Short mmCIF file of C-alpha atoms in Angstrom, two decimals:
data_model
loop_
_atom_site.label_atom_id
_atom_site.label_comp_id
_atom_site.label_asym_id
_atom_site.label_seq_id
_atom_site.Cartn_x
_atom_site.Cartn_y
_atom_site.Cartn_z
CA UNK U 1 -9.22 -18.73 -7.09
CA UNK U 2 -12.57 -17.01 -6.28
CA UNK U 3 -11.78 -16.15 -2.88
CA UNK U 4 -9.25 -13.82 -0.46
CA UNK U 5 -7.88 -15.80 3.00
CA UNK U 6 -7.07 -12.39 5.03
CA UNK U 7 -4.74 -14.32 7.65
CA UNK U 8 -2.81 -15.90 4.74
CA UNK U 9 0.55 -14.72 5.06
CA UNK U 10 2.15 -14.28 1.89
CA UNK U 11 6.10 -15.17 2.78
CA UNK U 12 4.18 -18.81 3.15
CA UNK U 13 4.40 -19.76 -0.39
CA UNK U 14 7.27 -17.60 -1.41
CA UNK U 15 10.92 -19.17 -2.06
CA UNK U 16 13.46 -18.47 0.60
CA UNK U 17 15.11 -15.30 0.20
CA UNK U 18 12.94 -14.12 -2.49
CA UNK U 19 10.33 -11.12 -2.25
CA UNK U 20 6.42 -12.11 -1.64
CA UNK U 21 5.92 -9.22 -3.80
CA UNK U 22 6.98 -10.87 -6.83
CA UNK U 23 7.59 -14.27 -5.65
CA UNK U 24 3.74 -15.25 -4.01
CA UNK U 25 1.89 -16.56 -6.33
CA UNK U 26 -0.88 -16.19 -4.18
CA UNK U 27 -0.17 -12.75 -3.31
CA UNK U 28 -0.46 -11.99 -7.00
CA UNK U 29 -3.74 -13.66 -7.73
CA UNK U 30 -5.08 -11.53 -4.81
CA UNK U 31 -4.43 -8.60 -6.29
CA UNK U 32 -5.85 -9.64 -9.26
CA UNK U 33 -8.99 -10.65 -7.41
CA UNK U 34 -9.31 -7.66 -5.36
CA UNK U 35 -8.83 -4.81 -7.94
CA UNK U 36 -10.06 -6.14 -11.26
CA UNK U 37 -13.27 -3.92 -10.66
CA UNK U 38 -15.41 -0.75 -12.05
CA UNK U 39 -13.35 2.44 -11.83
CA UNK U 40 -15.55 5.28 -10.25
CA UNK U 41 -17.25 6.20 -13.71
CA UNK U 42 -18.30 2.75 -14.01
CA UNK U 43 -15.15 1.64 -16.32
CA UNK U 44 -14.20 -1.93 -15.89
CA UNK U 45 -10.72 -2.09 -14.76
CA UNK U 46 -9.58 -6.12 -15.64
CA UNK U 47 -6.14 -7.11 -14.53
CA UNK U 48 -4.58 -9.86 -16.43
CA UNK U 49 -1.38 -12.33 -15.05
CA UNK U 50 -1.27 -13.70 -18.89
CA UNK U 51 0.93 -10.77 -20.41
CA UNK U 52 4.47 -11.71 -20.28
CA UNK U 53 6.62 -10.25 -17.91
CA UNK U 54 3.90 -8.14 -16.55
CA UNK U 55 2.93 -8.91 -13.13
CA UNK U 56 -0.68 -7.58 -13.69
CA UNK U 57 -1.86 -5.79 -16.94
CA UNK U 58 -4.28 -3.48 -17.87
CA UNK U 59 -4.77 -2.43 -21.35
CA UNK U 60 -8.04 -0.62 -22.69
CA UNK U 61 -8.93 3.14 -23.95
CA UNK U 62 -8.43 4.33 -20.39
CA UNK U 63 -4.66 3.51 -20.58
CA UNK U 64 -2.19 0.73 -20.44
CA UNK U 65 -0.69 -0.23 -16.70
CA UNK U 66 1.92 -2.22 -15.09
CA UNK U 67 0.73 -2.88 -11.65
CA UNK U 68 3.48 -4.50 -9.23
CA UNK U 69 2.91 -5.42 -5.47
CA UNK U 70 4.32 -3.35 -2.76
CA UNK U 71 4.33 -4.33 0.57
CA UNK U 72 2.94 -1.27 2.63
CA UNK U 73 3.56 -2.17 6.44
CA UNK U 74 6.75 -1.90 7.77
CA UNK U 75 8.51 -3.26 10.70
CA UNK U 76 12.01 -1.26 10.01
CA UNK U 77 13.54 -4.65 11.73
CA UNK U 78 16.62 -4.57 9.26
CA UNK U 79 16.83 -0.76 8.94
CA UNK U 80 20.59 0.01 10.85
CA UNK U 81 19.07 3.75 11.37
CA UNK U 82 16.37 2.15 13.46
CA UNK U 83 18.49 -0.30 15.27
CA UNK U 84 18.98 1.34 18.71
CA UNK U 85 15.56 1.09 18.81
CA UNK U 86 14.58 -2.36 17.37
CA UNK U 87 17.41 -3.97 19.79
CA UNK U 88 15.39 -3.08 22.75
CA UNK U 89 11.59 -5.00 21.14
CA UNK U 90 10.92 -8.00 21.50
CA UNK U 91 11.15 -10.55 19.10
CA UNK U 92 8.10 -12.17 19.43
CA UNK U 93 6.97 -8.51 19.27
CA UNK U 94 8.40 -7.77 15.69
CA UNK U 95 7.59 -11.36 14.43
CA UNK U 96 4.21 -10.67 15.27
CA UNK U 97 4.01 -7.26 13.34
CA UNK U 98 5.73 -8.73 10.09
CA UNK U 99 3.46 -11.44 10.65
CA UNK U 100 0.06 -9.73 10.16
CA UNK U 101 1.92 -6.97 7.83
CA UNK U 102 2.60 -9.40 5.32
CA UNK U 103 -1.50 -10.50 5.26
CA UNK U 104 -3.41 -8.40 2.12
CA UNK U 105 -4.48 -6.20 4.43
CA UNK U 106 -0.56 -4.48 4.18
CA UNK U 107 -0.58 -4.85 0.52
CA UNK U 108 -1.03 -2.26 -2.41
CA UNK U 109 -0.46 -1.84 -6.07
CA UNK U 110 1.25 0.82 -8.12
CA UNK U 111 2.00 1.24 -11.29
CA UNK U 112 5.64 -0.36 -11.47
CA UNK U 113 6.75 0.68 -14.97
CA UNK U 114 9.33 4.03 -14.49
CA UNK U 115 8.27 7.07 -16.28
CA UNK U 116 10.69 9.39 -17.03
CA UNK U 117 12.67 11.65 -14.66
CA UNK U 118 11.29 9.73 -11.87
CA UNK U 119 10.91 6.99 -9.29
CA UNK U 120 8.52 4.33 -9.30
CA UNK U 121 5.84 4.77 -6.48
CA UNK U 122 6.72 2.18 -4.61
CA UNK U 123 10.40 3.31 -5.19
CA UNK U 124 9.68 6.54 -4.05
CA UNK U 125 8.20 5.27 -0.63
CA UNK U 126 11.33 4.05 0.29
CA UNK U 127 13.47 5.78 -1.10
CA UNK U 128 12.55 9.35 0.06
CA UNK U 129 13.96 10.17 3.63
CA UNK U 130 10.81 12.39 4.51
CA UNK U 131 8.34 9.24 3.68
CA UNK U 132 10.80 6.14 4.93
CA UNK U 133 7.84 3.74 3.56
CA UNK U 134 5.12 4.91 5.59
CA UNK U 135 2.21 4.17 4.11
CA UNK U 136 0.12 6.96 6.37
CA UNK U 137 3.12 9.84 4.42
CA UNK U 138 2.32 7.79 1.03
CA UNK U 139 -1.52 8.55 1.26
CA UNK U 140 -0.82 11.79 2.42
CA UNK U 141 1.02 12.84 -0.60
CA UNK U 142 -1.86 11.60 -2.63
CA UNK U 143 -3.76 13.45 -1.07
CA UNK U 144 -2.10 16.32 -1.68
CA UNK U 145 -1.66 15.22 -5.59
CA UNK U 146 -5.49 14.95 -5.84
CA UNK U 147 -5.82 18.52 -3.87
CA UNK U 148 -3.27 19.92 -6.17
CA UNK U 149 -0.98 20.79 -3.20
CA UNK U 150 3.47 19.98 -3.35
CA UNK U 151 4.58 17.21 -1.39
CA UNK U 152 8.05 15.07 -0.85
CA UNK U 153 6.55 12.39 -3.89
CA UNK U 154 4.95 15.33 -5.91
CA UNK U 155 7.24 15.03 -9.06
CA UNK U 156 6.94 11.07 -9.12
CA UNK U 157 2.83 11.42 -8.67
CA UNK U 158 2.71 13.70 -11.23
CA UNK U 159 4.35 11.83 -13.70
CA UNK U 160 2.09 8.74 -12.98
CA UNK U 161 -0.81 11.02 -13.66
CA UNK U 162 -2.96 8.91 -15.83
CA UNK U 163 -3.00 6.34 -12.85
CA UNK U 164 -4.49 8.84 -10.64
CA UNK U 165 -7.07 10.20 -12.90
CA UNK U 166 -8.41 6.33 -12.96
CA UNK U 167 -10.00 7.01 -9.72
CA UNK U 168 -11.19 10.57 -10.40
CA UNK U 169 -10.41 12.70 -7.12
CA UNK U 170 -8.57 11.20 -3.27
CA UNK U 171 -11.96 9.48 -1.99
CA UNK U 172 -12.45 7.34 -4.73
CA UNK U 173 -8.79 6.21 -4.59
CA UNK U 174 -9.18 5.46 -0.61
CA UNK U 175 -12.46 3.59 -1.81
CA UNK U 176 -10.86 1.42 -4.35
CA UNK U 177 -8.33 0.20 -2.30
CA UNK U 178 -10.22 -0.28 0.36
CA UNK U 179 -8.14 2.57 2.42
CA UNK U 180 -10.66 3.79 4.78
CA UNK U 181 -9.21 3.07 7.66
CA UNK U 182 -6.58 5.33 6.91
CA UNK U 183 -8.79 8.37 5.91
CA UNK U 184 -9.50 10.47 8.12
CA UNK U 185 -13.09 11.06 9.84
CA UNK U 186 -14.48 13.42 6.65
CA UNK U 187 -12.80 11.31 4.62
CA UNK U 188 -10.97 13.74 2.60
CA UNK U 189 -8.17 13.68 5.23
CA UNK U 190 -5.39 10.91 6.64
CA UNK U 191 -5.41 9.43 10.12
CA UNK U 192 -1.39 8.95 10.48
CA UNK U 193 0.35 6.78 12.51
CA UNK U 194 2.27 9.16 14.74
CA UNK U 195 1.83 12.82 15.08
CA UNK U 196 1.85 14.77 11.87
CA UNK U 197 2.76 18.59 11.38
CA UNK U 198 4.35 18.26 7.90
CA UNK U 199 7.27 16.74 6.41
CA UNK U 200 10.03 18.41 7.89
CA UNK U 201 10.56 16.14 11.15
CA UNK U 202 12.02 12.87 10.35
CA UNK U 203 9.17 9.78 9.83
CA UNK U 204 11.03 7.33 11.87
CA UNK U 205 9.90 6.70 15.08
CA UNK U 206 12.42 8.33 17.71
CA UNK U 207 12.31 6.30 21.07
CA UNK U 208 10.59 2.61 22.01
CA UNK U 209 7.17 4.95 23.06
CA UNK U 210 7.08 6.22 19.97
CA UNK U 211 7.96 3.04 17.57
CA UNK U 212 5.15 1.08 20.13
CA UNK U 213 2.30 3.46 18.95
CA UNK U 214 3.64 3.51 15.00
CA UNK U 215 3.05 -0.19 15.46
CA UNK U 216 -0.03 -0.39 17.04
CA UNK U 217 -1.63 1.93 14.32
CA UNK U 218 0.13 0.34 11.59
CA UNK U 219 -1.69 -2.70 12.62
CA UNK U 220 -5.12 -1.41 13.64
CA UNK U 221 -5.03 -0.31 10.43
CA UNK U 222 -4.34 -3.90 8.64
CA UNK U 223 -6.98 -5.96 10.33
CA UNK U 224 -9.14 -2.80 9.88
CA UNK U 225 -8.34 -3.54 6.00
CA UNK U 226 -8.05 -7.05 6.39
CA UNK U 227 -11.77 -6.87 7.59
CA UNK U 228 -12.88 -4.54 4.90
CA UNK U 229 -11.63 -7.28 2.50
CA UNK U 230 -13.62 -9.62 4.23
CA UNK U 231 -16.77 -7.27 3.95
CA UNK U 232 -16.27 -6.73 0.28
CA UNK U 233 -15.90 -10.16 -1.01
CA UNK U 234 -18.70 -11.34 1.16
CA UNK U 235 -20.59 -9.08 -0.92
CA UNK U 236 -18.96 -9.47 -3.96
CA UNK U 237 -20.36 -13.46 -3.43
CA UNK U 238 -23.78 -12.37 -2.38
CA UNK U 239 -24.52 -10.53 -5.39
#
Protein backbone atom coordinates (compact mmCIF):
# COMPACT_ATOMS: atom_id res chain seq x y z
CA UNK A 1 0.00 0.00 0.00
CA UNK A 2 1.68 3.27 -1.16
CA UNK A 3 -1.20 5.37 -0.76
CA UNK A 4 -3.88 6.98 2.05
CA UNK A 5 -7.90 7.01 0.77
CA UNK A 6 -9.03 9.96 3.31
CA UNK A 7 -12.90 9.05 2.90
CA UNK A 8 -12.11 5.38 3.67
CA UNK A 9 -13.90 4.62 6.67
CA UNK A 10 -12.18 2.27 8.73
CA UNK A 11 -15.30 0.20 10.50
CA UNK A 12 -15.51 -0.94 6.54
CA UNK A 13 -13.10 -3.70 6.78
CA UNK A 14 -13.31 -4.36 10.45
CA UNK A 15 -15.24 -7.59 11.87
CA UNK A 16 -18.56 -6.90 13.47
CA UNK A 17 -18.30 -5.93 16.93
CA UNK A 18 -14.66 -5.62 16.93
CA UNK A 19 -12.60 -2.24 17.31
CA UNK A 20 -11.18 -0.54 13.88
CA UNK A 21 -8.42 0.32 16.11
CA UNK A 22 -7.07 -3.02 16.29
CA UNK A 23 -9.25 -4.83 13.98
CA UNK A 24 -8.67 -2.56 10.37
CA UNK A 25 -6.17 -3.80 8.72
CA UNK A 26 -6.23 -0.92 6.70
CA UNK A 27 -6.38 1.43 9.44
CA UNK A 28 -3.10 -0.07 10.61
CA UNK A 29 -1.16 0.10 7.40
CA UNK A 30 -2.15 3.83 7.40
CA UNK A 31 -0.55 4.53 10.26
CA UNK A 32 2.29 2.87 9.23
CA UNK A 33 2.30 4.88 6.02
CA UNK A 34 1.68 8.14 7.51
CA UNK A 35 4.21 8.24 10.44
CA UNK A 36 7.14 6.10 9.40
CA UNK A 37 9.05 9.49 8.75
CA UNK A 38 12.19 11.81 9.92
CA UNK A 39 11.73 12.94 13.52
CA UNK A 40 12.46 16.79 13.76
CA UNK A 41 16.38 16.24 14.06
CA UNK A 42 16.27 14.39 10.95
CA UNK A 43 16.04 10.76 12.74
CA UNK A 44 14.22 8.23 10.70
CA UNK A 45 11.36 7.02 12.64
CA UNK A 46 10.33 3.35 10.69
CA UNK A 47 7.29 1.61 12.01
CA UNK A 48 7.18 -2.04 11.48
CA UNK A 49 3.65 -4.45 11.51
CA UNK A 50 6.25 -7.60 11.44
CA UNK A 51 7.01 -7.71 15.33
CA UNK A 52 4.70 -10.04 16.96
CA UNK A 53 2.03 -8.83 18.91
CA UNK A 54 3.03 -5.31 18.34
CA UNK A 55 0.67 -3.34 16.40
CA UNK A 56 3.47 -0.98 15.10
CA UNK A 57 7.16 -1.11 16.31
CA UNK A 58 9.86 1.06 16.58
CA UNK A 59 13.16 -0.02 17.77
CA UNK A 60 16.51 2.03 17.21
CA UNK A 61 19.01 4.17 19.60
CA UNK A 62 16.25 6.73 20.00
CA UNK A 63 14.09 4.18 21.94
CA UNK A 64 11.86 1.22 21.55
CA UNK A 65 7.82 2.00 21.02
CA UNK A 66 4.57 0.33 20.97
CA UNK A 67 2.34 2.49 18.95
CA UNK A 68 -1.52 1.45 19.07
CA UNK A 69 -4.41 3.32 17.21
CA UNK A 70 -6.77 5.49 19.03
CA UNK A 71 -9.66 6.79 17.61
CA UNK A 72 -9.69 10.63 18.44
CA UNK A 73 -13.28 11.94 17.37
CA UNK A 74 -16.02 11.26 19.38
CA UNK A 75 -19.67 11.18 18.92
CA UNK A 76 -20.52 10.29 22.82
CA UNK A 77 -23.64 8.33 21.02
CA UNK A 78 -23.38 5.41 23.65
CA UNK A 79 -22.22 7.56 26.59
CA UNK A 80 -25.60 7.25 29.21
CA UNK A 81 -24.16 10.72 30.78
CA UNK A 82 -24.74 12.26 27.39
CA UNK A 83 -28.00 10.65 26.64
CA UNK A 84 -30.54 13.44 27.38
CA UNK A 85 -28.79 15.08 24.92
CA UNK A 86 -28.04 12.53 22.11
CA UNK A 87 -31.95 11.45 22.29
CA UNK A 88 -32.92 14.76 20.95
CA UNK A 89 -30.07 14.52 17.42
CA UNK A 90 -30.79 13.14 14.74
CA UNK A 91 -29.71 10.01 13.58
CA UNK A 92 -28.72 10.71 10.33
CA UNK A 93 -26.97 13.53 12.25
CA UNK A 94 -24.75 11.22 14.51
CA UNK A 95 -24.28 8.61 11.68
CA UNK A 96 -22.87 11.25 9.76
CA UNK A 97 -20.33 12.42 12.50
CA UNK A 98 -19.12 8.73 13.29
CA UNK A 99 -19.04 8.47 9.72
CA UNK A 100 -16.30 11.00 8.82
CA UNK A 101 -14.75 10.49 12.54
CA UNK A 102 -13.81 7.14 11.78
CA UNK A 103 -11.79 8.48 8.30
CA UNK A 104 -7.68 8.99 9.24
CA UNK A 105 -8.32 12.27 9.60
CA UNK A 106 -9.83 11.24 13.48
CA UNK A 107 -7.04 8.91 14.01
CA UNK A 108 -3.78 9.11 16.21
CA UNK A 109 -1.11 6.98 17.70
CA UNK A 110 0.27 6.63 21.18
CA UNK A 111 2.47 4.70 22.67
CA UNK A 112 0.16 1.73 23.96
CA UNK A 113 2.58 -0.18 26.21
CA UNK A 114 1.68 0.93 30.22
CA UNK A 115 4.49 2.39 32.09
CA UNK A 116 4.37 2.22 35.52
CA UNK A 117 2.02 4.03 37.93
CA UNK A 118 0.06 5.11 35.03
CA UNK A 119 -2.50 5.02 32.25
CA UNK A 120 -1.88 4.52 28.76
CA UNK A 121 -2.49 7.79 26.69
CA UNK A 122 -5.15 6.76 25.00
CA UNK A 123 -6.43 5.29 28.37
CA UNK A 124 -6.06 8.38 29.96
CA UNK A 125 -8.28 10.28 27.32
CA UNK A 126 -11.06 8.44 28.31
CA UNK A 127 -10.69 7.67 31.28
CA UNK A 128 -10.14 11.10 32.98
CA UNK A 129 -13.50 12.97 33.72
CA UNK A 130 -11.85 16.49 33.04
CA UNK A 131 -10.68 15.24 29.32
CA UNK A 132 -13.86 12.73 28.45
CA UNK A 133 -11.79 11.91 25.07
CA UNK A 134 -11.56 15.20 23.67
CA UNK A 135 -8.98 15.35 21.55
CA UNK A 136 -8.86 19.50 21.68
CA UNK A 137 -8.21 18.70 26.15
CA UNK A 138 -5.65 15.84 24.89
CA UNK A 139 -3.49 18.40 22.85
CA UNK A 140 -3.92 20.80 25.39
CA UNK A 141 -2.28 18.80 28.02
CA UNK A 142 0.58 18.29 25.67
CA UNK A 143 0.90 21.34 25.41
CA UNK A 144 1.24 21.99 28.69
CA UNK A 145 3.77 18.81 29.05
CA UNK A 146 6.02 20.43 26.38
CA UNK A 147 5.62 24.02 28.30
CA UNK A 148 6.39 22.30 31.50
CA UNK A 149 3.01 23.41 32.98
CA UNK A 150 0.45 20.55 35.36
CA UNK A 151 -2.46 19.34 33.68
CA UNK A 152 -5.38 16.52 34.32
CA UNK A 153 -2.88 13.81 32.06
CA UNK A 154 0.39 15.35 33.56
CA UNK A 155 1.52 12.17 35.55
CA UNK A 156 0.67 9.75 32.52
CA UNK A 157 2.69 12.32 29.96
CA UNK A 158 5.39 12.37 32.08
CA UNK A 159 5.92 8.92 32.36
CA UNK A 160 5.76 8.49 28.49
CA UNK A 161 8.53 11.03 28.36
CA UNK A 162 10.86 9.52 25.90
CA UNK A 163 7.84 9.61 23.38
CA UNK A 164 7.61 13.24 23.71
CA UNK A 165 11.18 14.12 23.47
CA UNK A 166 10.93 12.28 19.82
CA UNK A 167 9.44 15.38 18.55
CA UNK A 168 11.59 17.88 20.48
CA UNK A 169 9.15 20.75 21.80
CA UNK A 170 4.70 21.07 21.09
CA UNK A 171 5.10 22.42 17.34
CA UNK A 172 6.95 19.71 16.07
CA UNK A 173 4.51 17.21 17.65
CA UNK A 174 1.39 19.22 15.98
CA UNK A 175 3.65 19.00 12.74
CA UNK A 176 4.19 15.33 12.79
CA UNK A 177 0.83 14.44 13.14
CA UNK A 178 -0.34 16.64 10.96
CA UNK A 179 -2.35 18.59 13.93
CA UNK A 180 -2.48 22.01 12.62
CA UNK A 181 -5.74 22.47 12.44
CA UNK A 182 -6.00 22.15 15.96
CA UNK A 183 -3.17 24.65 16.90
CA UNK A 184 -3.95 27.63 17.46
CA UNK A 185 -3.16 30.82 15.13
CA UNK A 186 0.76 31.20 16.61
CA UNK A 187 0.86 27.82 16.65
CA UNK A 188 2.09 27.29 20.05
CA UNK A 189 -1.55 27.35 21.28
CA UNK A 190 -4.95 24.98 20.81
CA UNK A 191 -8.08 26.04 18.97
CA UNK A 192 -10.72 23.90 21.20
CA UNK A 193 -13.87 22.80 20.35
CA UNK A 194 -16.05 24.64 22.84
CA UNK A 195 -15.08 27.41 25.10
CA UNK A 196 -12.04 26.79 27.22
CA UNK A 197 -11.13 28.50 30.67
CA UNK A 198 -9.36 25.48 32.25
CA UNK A 199 -10.22 22.17 33.41
CA UNK A 200 -12.46 22.69 36.11
CA UNK A 201 -15.93 22.85 34.12
CA UNK A 202 -16.99 19.55 32.90
CA UNK A 203 -15.84 18.71 28.92
CA UNK A 204 -19.14 17.37 27.93
CA UNK A 205 -21.21 19.39 26.03
CA UNK A 206 -24.23 20.67 28.29
CA UNK A 207 -27.36 21.37 26.02
CA UNK A 208 -28.15 20.42 22.03
CA UNK A 209 -26.45 24.25 21.23
CA UNK A 210 -23.62 23.33 22.75
CA UNK A 211 -23.08 19.46 21.57
CA UNK A 212 -24.06 21.10 17.75
CA UNK A 213 -20.91 23.39 17.85
CA UNK A 214 -18.53 20.47 19.63
CA UNK A 215 -19.56 18.67 16.47
CA UNK A 216 -19.15 21.00 13.95
CA UNK A 217 -15.49 21.74 15.16
CA UNK A 218 -14.75 18.26 15.78
CA UNK A 219 -15.38 17.82 12.17
CA UNK A 220 -13.93 20.97 10.61
CA UNK A 221 -11.16 19.78 12.16
CA UNK A 222 -11.09 16.10 10.43
CA UNK A 223 -11.52 17.09 6.84
CA UNK A 224 -9.11 19.95 7.78
CA UNK A 225 -6.70 16.84 8.63
CA UNK A 226 -8.11 14.66 6.20
CA UNK A 227 -6.95 17.36 3.62
CA UNK A 228 -3.59 17.87 5.15
CA UNK A 229 -3.12 14.09 4.53
CA UNK A 230 -4.01 14.59 1.15
CA UNK A 231 -1.42 17.54 0.83
CA UNK A 232 1.34 15.51 2.35
CA UNK A 233 1.23 12.39 0.41
CA UNK A 234 0.75 14.29 -2.76
CA UNK A 235 4.05 15.50 -1.92
CA UNK A 236 5.43 12.67 -0.47
CA UNK A 237 4.72 11.14 -4.37
CA UNK A 238 6.08 14.17 -6.08
CA UNK A 239 9.36 13.99 -4.59
Amino acid sequence: MNSVDTTFDVRADTPAGKDPDSHSPTLRQYHQLLWSKPLPDATPFTLSTATKGRYLHHASARGEFTLTSDSVIHSYRTWSRMARIINQIPASELDEFQRLGYTIGGMMVFPGTRRPGAHTINGERGLNPAIADRMDLTLECIRLHYAGGASPMSRTLEAYGDFFALFVDFIGFVDFFLLQDLSGDDDDDVRFYLPHDGFEASPLPATVSEYRAYRDASLAFVRARNARIDAWQSQRLET
